Amino acid sequence: MTSRRVLLTGAAGFIGSHVSTALQDAGHEVVAVDALLPSAHGADADIPDGVRHIDVRDHEAITRLLNGIDVVCHQAAVVGAGVDASDAPTYASHNDFGTAVLLAAMYETRCTRMVLASSMVVYGVGRYRNRRGEDVEPAPRRRTDLDAGVFDHVDPDTGEPLEWALVDEDAPLRPRSFYAAGKVAQENYALAWSLATGGSVTALRYHNVYGDGMPRDTPYSGVAAMFRSSLDAGEPPRVFEDGRQTRDFVHVRDVAAANIAALDAELPEFAAFNVCSGQPITVGEVATTLARSCGGPEPVVTGKYRPGDVRHIVADPRGAERVLGFRARIRPHDGLTAFAHAPLRNARSAGSPHV
């Protein structure tokens, strides 16, 4: 294995900090940067050792740092679904424009390789089949059905419930949130940059990431951290819909390992891969596993819903295993059982991110 000099963006974040450790353990030299947004790190966050307080949108600063860099590992992003539509400019500025600035600086400094943190959210509602095994494009769920407790997508021809199917990397990209739109934009900018420059980009589409150091409950947290925050307060986790919505939960240490695999693979051009456990689990099972592991109250299935939520989205892990040699090692039940007692980040969000 060749040691490389890696520019790691978002290095102080939940995923970025684990990627930094994995890179260093693999013998790579890490140049770590982070914008340290108060929305993610708190209003009075200290700059972690070895991390430079630099925003990727600062073209001059990023260009200086890129000299002598072999690979960029781009983790920096404003995450989550956002609070409301007023968050749209923030996502576009940090995620879309920030990536464009970084790619331009890479071109100017002749840095030709990037590993890009993408997300399952690019797939929109996921993939569904009817009872005959045929792929069906589901219609949007109707509010009248949701009010009546009918949460599954139905076959527009027969009215029968559709079954979820594994989503592979060739699935259409249909974002449903500002964050998702930004992730699609990042991939598109990276693909265009690759075609224009001959550089290579490996995009890793993370599924539901959890693990040590996850930020506590904020509007931008994942559901696992929200359940943990409820349990830490002695309250039951509150589960939307009927709790049977299905996801793929992947441990952050496996996500870090996927980044190492992508860096070592040295793929040409642009390629995208699911990063997932390959073991589907329902949101209700996640809440129950966490509650029982920490001896807290049983989850409450509320029957409430958020109209924009996705019912089922489950990844096909075979592409990453076949091409990158990556396979997740931590089973969701084992990882979530441990996560019930894992340390979380105590920094509280200082409001929405700013443009």
Coordinates of C-alpha atoms in Angstrom, one line a residue:
M1 CA 0.0 0.0 0.0
T2 CA 1.3 3.4 -1.0
S3 CA 1.3 6.2 1.5
R4 CA -0.5 9.4 0.2
R5 CA -0.9 12.9 1.3
V6 CA -4.7 13.4 1.7
L7 CA -6.6 16.7 2.1
L8 CA -9.6 15.8 4.3
T9 CA -12.5 18.3 4.4
G10 CA -15.1 18.2 7.2
A11 CA -12.4 16.6 9.4
A12 CA -13.8 17.7 12.7
G13 CA -17.3 16.3 12.0
F14 CA -18.8 13.0 13.1
I15 CA -17.9 11.0 10.0
G16 CA -14.8 13.1 9.1
S17 CA -13.1 12.5 12.5
H18 CA -13.5 8.7 12.0
V19 CA -12.2 8.9 8.4
S20 CA -9.2 10.9 9.7
T21 CA -8.3 8.2 12.2
A22 CA -8.6 5.5 9.6
L23 CA -6.5 7.4 7.1
Q24 CA -3.7 7.9 9.7
D25 CA -3.9 4.3 10.9
A26 CA -3.5 3.2 7.2
G27 CA -0.2 5.2 7.0
H28 CA -1.5 8.3 5.1
E29 CA -0.6 11.9 5.9
V30 CA -3.7 13.9 6.6
V31 CA -4.1 17.6 6.0
A32 CA -7.4 18.2 7.9
V33 CA -9.7 21.2 7.5
D34 CA -13.2 22.1 8.7
A35 CA -15.4 25.2 8.6
L36 CA -16.6 24.4 12.2
L37 CA -20.1 25.6 11.6
P38 CA -21.9 26.5 14.9
S39 CA -25.0 24.5 13.7
A40 CA -22.9 21.3 13.8
H41 CA -20.3 22.0 16.4
G42 CA -21.9 24.5 18.8
A43 CA -21.3 28.2 19.2
D44 CA -18.1 27.9 21.1
A45 CA -16.4 24.9 19.5
D46 CA -12.7 24.5 20.0
I47 CA -10.6 23.8 17.0
P48 CA -9.5 20.1 17.4
D49 CA -5.8 19.3 17.4
G50 CA -4.5 19.0 13.9
V51 CA -7.5 20.6 12.2
R52 CA -7.3 23.9 10.4
H53 CA -10.3 26.2 10.5
I54 CA -10.8 26.7 6.8
D55 CA -14.0 26.8 4.7
V56 CA -13.8 24.9 1.4
R57 CA -15.4 28.0 -0.2
D58 CA -12.2 29.9 0.5
H59 CA -10.6 29.4 -2.9
E60 CA -7.3 31.0 -2.0
A61 CA -6.8 29.1 1.3
I62 CA -7.9 25.8 -0.3
T63 CA -5.6 26.3 -3.3
R64 CA -2.6 26.9 -1.0
L65 CA -3.3 23.7 0.9
L66 CA -3.8 21.6 -2.3
N67 CA -0.2 21.9 -3.4
G68 CA 1.5 18.5 -2.9
I69 CA -1.9 16.8 -2.1
D70 CA -2.4 13.4 -3.8
V71 CA -6.1 12.8 -3.0
V72 CA -8.9 14.9 -1.7
C73 CA -11.3 13.1 0.7
H74 CA -14.3 15.5 0.6
Q75 CA -16.6 14.9 3.7
A76 CA -17.5 18.6 4.3
A77 CA -21.3 19.3 4.0
V78 CA -24.3 20.8 5.7
V79 CA -26.3 17.6 6.5
G80 CA -29.8 16.7 7.4
A81 CA -33.1 17.5 5.8
G82 CA -33.1 21.1 7.0
V83 CA -35.7 22.9 9.1
D84 CA -37.7 24.7 6.4
A85 CA -37.4 26.1 2.9
S86 CA -35.3 29.0 4.2
D87 CA -32.4 26.6 4.5
A88 CA -32.1 26.2 0.7
P89 CA -29.5 28.9 0.1
T90 CA -27.3 27.4 2.9
Y91 CA -27.3 24.0 1.3
A92 CA -26.5 25.4 -2.1
S93 CA -23.7 27.6 -0.8
H94 CA -21.9 25.1 1.4
N95 CA -22.5 21.9 -0.5
D96 CA -22.9 22.8 -4.2
F97 CA -20.8 26.0 -4.4
G98 CA -18.2 24.6 -1.9
T99 CA -17.7 21.5 -4.0
A100 CA -17.4 23.6 -7.2
V101 CA -14.7 25.8 -5.6
L102 CA -12.8 22.7 -4.4
L103 CA -12.9 21.0 -7.8
A104 CA -11.7 24.2 -9.5
A105 CA -8.8 24.5 -7.1
M106 CA -7.9 20.8 -7.7
Y107 CA -7.7 21.6 -11.4
E108 CA -5.5 24.6 -10.9
T109 CA -3.1 22.6 -8.6
R110 CA -3.2 19.4 -10.8
C111 CA -4.7 17.3 -8.0
T112 CA -6.6 14.6 -10.0
R113 CA -8.3 12.3 -7.4
M114 CA -11.2 12.7 -5.1
V115 CA -13.2 10.5 -2.8
L116 CA -16.6 12.2 -2.4
A117 CA -19.0 11.7 0.5
S118 CA -22.5 11.3 -1.1
S119 CA -25.7 9.8 0.4
M120 CA -28.6 7.5 -0.1
V121 CA -30.9 10.5 -0.3
V122 CA -30.0 10.9 -4.0
Y123 CA -32.3 7.9 -4.7
G124 CA -35.4 9.7 -3.5
V125 CA -38.2 7.2 -2.5
G126 CA -36.2 4.1 -3.4
R127 CA -37.2 1.1 -5.5
Y128 CA -40.4 -0.9 -5.4
R129 CA -42.0 -3.9 -7.1
N130 CA -45.5 -5.2 -7.5
R131 CA -46.7 -8.7 -6.6
R132 CA -45.7 -9.9 -10.1
G133 CA -42.1 -8.9 -9.4
E134 CA -42.2 -5.9 -11.8
D135 CA -40.5 -2.6 -11.0
V136 CA -43.1 0.1 -10.4
E137 CA -42.7 3.8 -10.0
P138 CA -44.7 4.6 -6.9
A139 CA -47.0 7.6 -6.9
P140 CA -46.6 10.0 -4.0
R141 CA -48.3 8.9 -0.8
R142 CA -51.7 10.6 -0.4
R143 CA -52.4 12.5 2.8
T144 CA -55.8 10.8 3.1
D145 CA -54.0 7.4 3.2
L146 CA -51.5 8.6 5.7
D147 CA -54.2 10.0 7.9
A148 CA -55.9 6.5 7.8
G149 CA -52.7 4.7 8.8
V150 CA -52.0 3.4 5.3
F151 CA -48.3 4.1 5.0
D152 CA -47.0 1.8 2.2
H153 CA -46.9 2.8 -1.4
V154 CA -49.6 1.1 -3.5
D155 CA -49.6 -0.2 -7.0
P156 CA -51.3 2.6 -9.1
D157 CA -53.0 -0.1 -11.2
T158 CA -54.3 -2.5 -8.5
G159 CA -54.2 -0.6 -5.3
E160 CA -52.1 -3.4 -3.7
P161 CA -49.2 -2.5 -1.4
L162 CA -45.8 -2.4 -3.2
E163 CA -42.8 -4.3 -1.8
W164 CA -39.4 -2.6 -1.5
A165 CA -36.5 -3.8 -3.5
L166 CA -32.7 -3.3 -3.2
V167 CA -31.5 0.0 -4.7
D168 CA -28.4 -0.3 -6.8
E169 CA -26.2 2.4 -8.1
D170 CA -27.9 2.6 -11.5
A171 CA -31.2 3.7 -9.9
P172 CA -32.5 7.1 -11.0
L173 CA -31.5 10.1 -8.9
R174 CA -34.6 11.9 -7.6
P175 CA -33.8 14.1 -4.6
R176 CA -36.6 15.1 -2.2
S177 CA -34.9 17.6 0.1
F178 CA -32.4 20.4 -0.2
Y179 CA -29.7 18.2 1.2
A180 CA -30.5 15.6 -1.3
A181 CA -30.5 18.1 -4.2
G182 CA -27.1 19.3 -3.0
K183 CA -25.7 15.7 -3.0
V184 CA -26.9 15.1 -6.5
A185 CA -25.3 18.5 -7.5
Q186 CA -22.0 17.5 -5.9
E187 CA -22.0 14.2 -7.9
N188 CA -22.9 16.0 -11.1
Y189 CA -20.1 18.6 -10.6
A190 CA -17.7 15.9 -9.8
L191 CA -18.7 13.9 -12.9
A192 CA -18.4 16.9 -15.1
W193 CA -15.0 17.8 -13.6
S194 CA -13.8 14.2 -14.2
L195 CA -14.8 14.4 -17.9
A196 CA -13.3 17.8 -18.4
T197 CA -10.0 17.1 -16.6
G198 CA -9.4 13.3 -16.9
G199 CA -9.4 13.2 -13.1
S200 CA -11.1 10.4 -11.0
V201 CA -13.9 10.7 -8.4
T202 CA -15.2 7.8 -6.3
A203 CA -18.6 8.9 -4.8
L204 CA -19.6 6.9 -1.7
R205 CA -23.4 7.0 -1.1
Y206 CA -23.6 6.6 2.7
H207 CA -26.8 5.0 4.1
N208 CA -28.0 5.6 7.7
V209 CA -24.7 6.3 9.5
Y210 CA -24.5 5.9 13.3
G211 CA -21.8 5.3 15.9
D212 CA -19.5 6.9 18.5
G213 CA -19.3 10.6 18.5
M214 CA -22.6 11.2 16.7
P215 CA -24.0 14.6 17.6
R216 CA -26.9 14.7 20.0
D217 CA -30.4 15.6 19.0
T218 CA -30.5 18.6 16.6
P219 CA -32.7 19.4 13.6
Y220 CA -29.8 17.9 11.5
S221 CA -29.2 14.7 13.5
G222 CA -29.9 11.2 12.4
V223 CA -32.8 9.2 13.9
A224 CA -30.5 6.9 15.9
A225 CA -29.1 10.0 17.8
M226 CA -32.6 11.3 18.3
F227 CA -33.7 8.0 19.9
R228 CA -30.6 8.0 22.0
S229 CA -31.3 11.6 23.2
S230 CA -34.8 10.6 24.3
L231 CA -33.5 7.5 26.2
D232 CA -30.8 9.6 27.9
A233 CA -33.6 11.9 29.1
G234 CA -35.5 8.9 30.5
E235 CA -38.2 9.2 27.7
P236 CA -39.3 6.6 25.2
P237 CA -38.1 6.9 21.6
R238 CA -41.0 8.2 19.5
V239 CA -41.3 6.4 16.2
F240 CA -43.2 7.9 13.3
E241 CA -45.7 6.0 11.2
D242 CA -46.0 2.3 12.2
G243 CA -42.3 1.7 12.8
R244 CA -42.1 -0.7 9.8
Q245 CA -40.3 1.7 7.5
T246 CA -37.1 0.0 6.4
R247 CA -33.5 1.3 6.1
D248 CA -29.9 0.2 6.1
F249 CA -27.9 1.3 9.2
V250 CA -24.2 1.3 8.7
H251 CA -21.6 1.9 11.4
V252 CA -19.3 4.9 11.1
R253 CA -16.2 2.7 11.4
D254 CA -17.4 0.8 8.3
V255 CA -17.9 4.1 6.5
A256 CA -14.4 5.1 7.3
A257 CA -13.2 1.7 6.0
A258 CA -15.1 2.3 2.8
N259 CA -13.2 5.6 2.3
I260 CA -9.9 3.7 2.7
A261 CA -11.0 1.1 0.2
A262 CA -12.0 3.8 -2.3
L263 CA -8.7 5.6 -1.9
D264 CA -6.7 2.4 -2.4
A265 CA -8.8 1.2 -5.4
E266 CA -7.6 4.1 -7.6
L267 CA -10.5 3.9 -10.0
P268 CA -10.4 6.0 -13.2
E269 CA -13.1 8.5 -14.1
F270 CA -16.3 8.7 -12.0
A271 CA -17.9 5.9 -10.1
A272 CA -20.5 5.7 -7.3
F273 CA -21.1 3.0 -4.7
N274 CA -23.5 2.3 -1.9
V275 CA -21.9 2.2 1.5
C276 CA -24.2 0.1 3.7
S277 CA -24.4 -2.9 6.0
G278 CA -26.4 -5.0 3.5
Q279 CA -28.7 -6.0 6.4
P280 CA -32.1 -4.2 6.3
I281 CA -33.7 -3.2 9.6
T282 CA -36.9 -1.3 10.4
V283 CA -36.9 2.0 12.3
G284 CA -39.0 0.4 14.9
E285 CA -36.4 -2.3 15.4
V286 CA -33.7 0.4 15.8
A287 CA -35.7 2.1 18.5
T288 CA -36.4 -1.2 20.3
T289 CA -32.8 -2.4 20.1
L290 CA -31.6 0.9 21.7
A291 CA -34.2 1.0 24.4
R292 CA -33.6 -2.6 25.5
S293 CA -29.9 -2.3 25.4
C294 CA -29.9 0.7 27.8
G295 CA -32.8 -0.5 29.9
G296 CA -35.0 2.4 28.9
P297 CA -38.7 2.7 28.2
E298 CA -40.1 0.9 25.3
P299 CA -40.6 2.9 22.1
V300 CA -43.9 4.6 21.4
V301 CA -45.2 4.1 17.9
T302 CA -47.0 7.4 17.3
G303 CA -48.7 6.8 13.9
K304 CA -47.8 10.4 13.1
Y305 CA -46.0 11.1 9.8
R306 CA -44.1 13.7 8.0
P307 CA -45.3 14.1 4.4
G308 CA -41.9 14.2 2.9
D309 CA -40.5 11.1 4.6
V310 CA -39.4 8.1 2.5
R311 CA -41.2 4.8 3.4
H312 CA -38.5 2.3 2.5
I313 CA -35.0 2.7 1.1
V314 CA -32.7 -0.3 1.2
A315 CA -29.3 -0.5 -0.5
D316 CA -27.7 -3.2 -2.7
P317 CA -24.1 -3.6 -1.2
R318 CA -22.7 -5.8 -4.0
G319 CA -21.2 -3.1 -6.2
A320 CA -18.8 -1.8 -3.4
E321 CA -17.9 -5.4 -2.6
R322 CA -17.2 -6.4 -6.1
V323 CA -15.2 -3.3 -7.2
L324 CA -13.8 -1.8 -4.0
G325 CA -13.5 -5.0 -2.0
F326 CA -15.5 -3.3 0.8
R327 CA -17.9 -5.2 2.9
A328 CA -19.3 -3.9 6.2
R329 CA -18.2 -5.8 9.2
I330 CA -20.5 -4.5 12.0
R331 CA -23.9 -6.1 12.0
P332 CA -26.7 -3.5 12.8
H333 CA -28.0 -5.4 15.9
D334 CA -24.5 -5.6 17.3
G335 CA -23.6 -2.0 16.4
L336 CA -26.8 -0.5 17.7
T337 CA -26.6 -2.5 20.9
A338 CA -23.2 -0.9 21.5
F339 CA -24.4 2.5 20.3
A340 CA -26.9 2.6 23.2
H341 CA -23.9 3.2 25.5
A342 CA -21.6 5.0 23.1
P343 CA -20.4 8.6 23.8
L344 CA -22.2 11.3 21.8
R345 CA -21.1 14.8 21.0
N346 CA -22.3 17.3 23.6
A347 CA -22.1 20.3 21.4
R348 CA -25.5 21.8 20.9
S349 CA -26.6 23.3 17.6
A350 CA -26.4 27.1 17.5
G351 CA -29.4 27.4 15.1
S352 CA -29.5 26.9 11.4
P353 CA -26.3 27.1 9.3
H354 CA -25.7 30.4 7.7
V355 CA -24.9 31.1 4.1

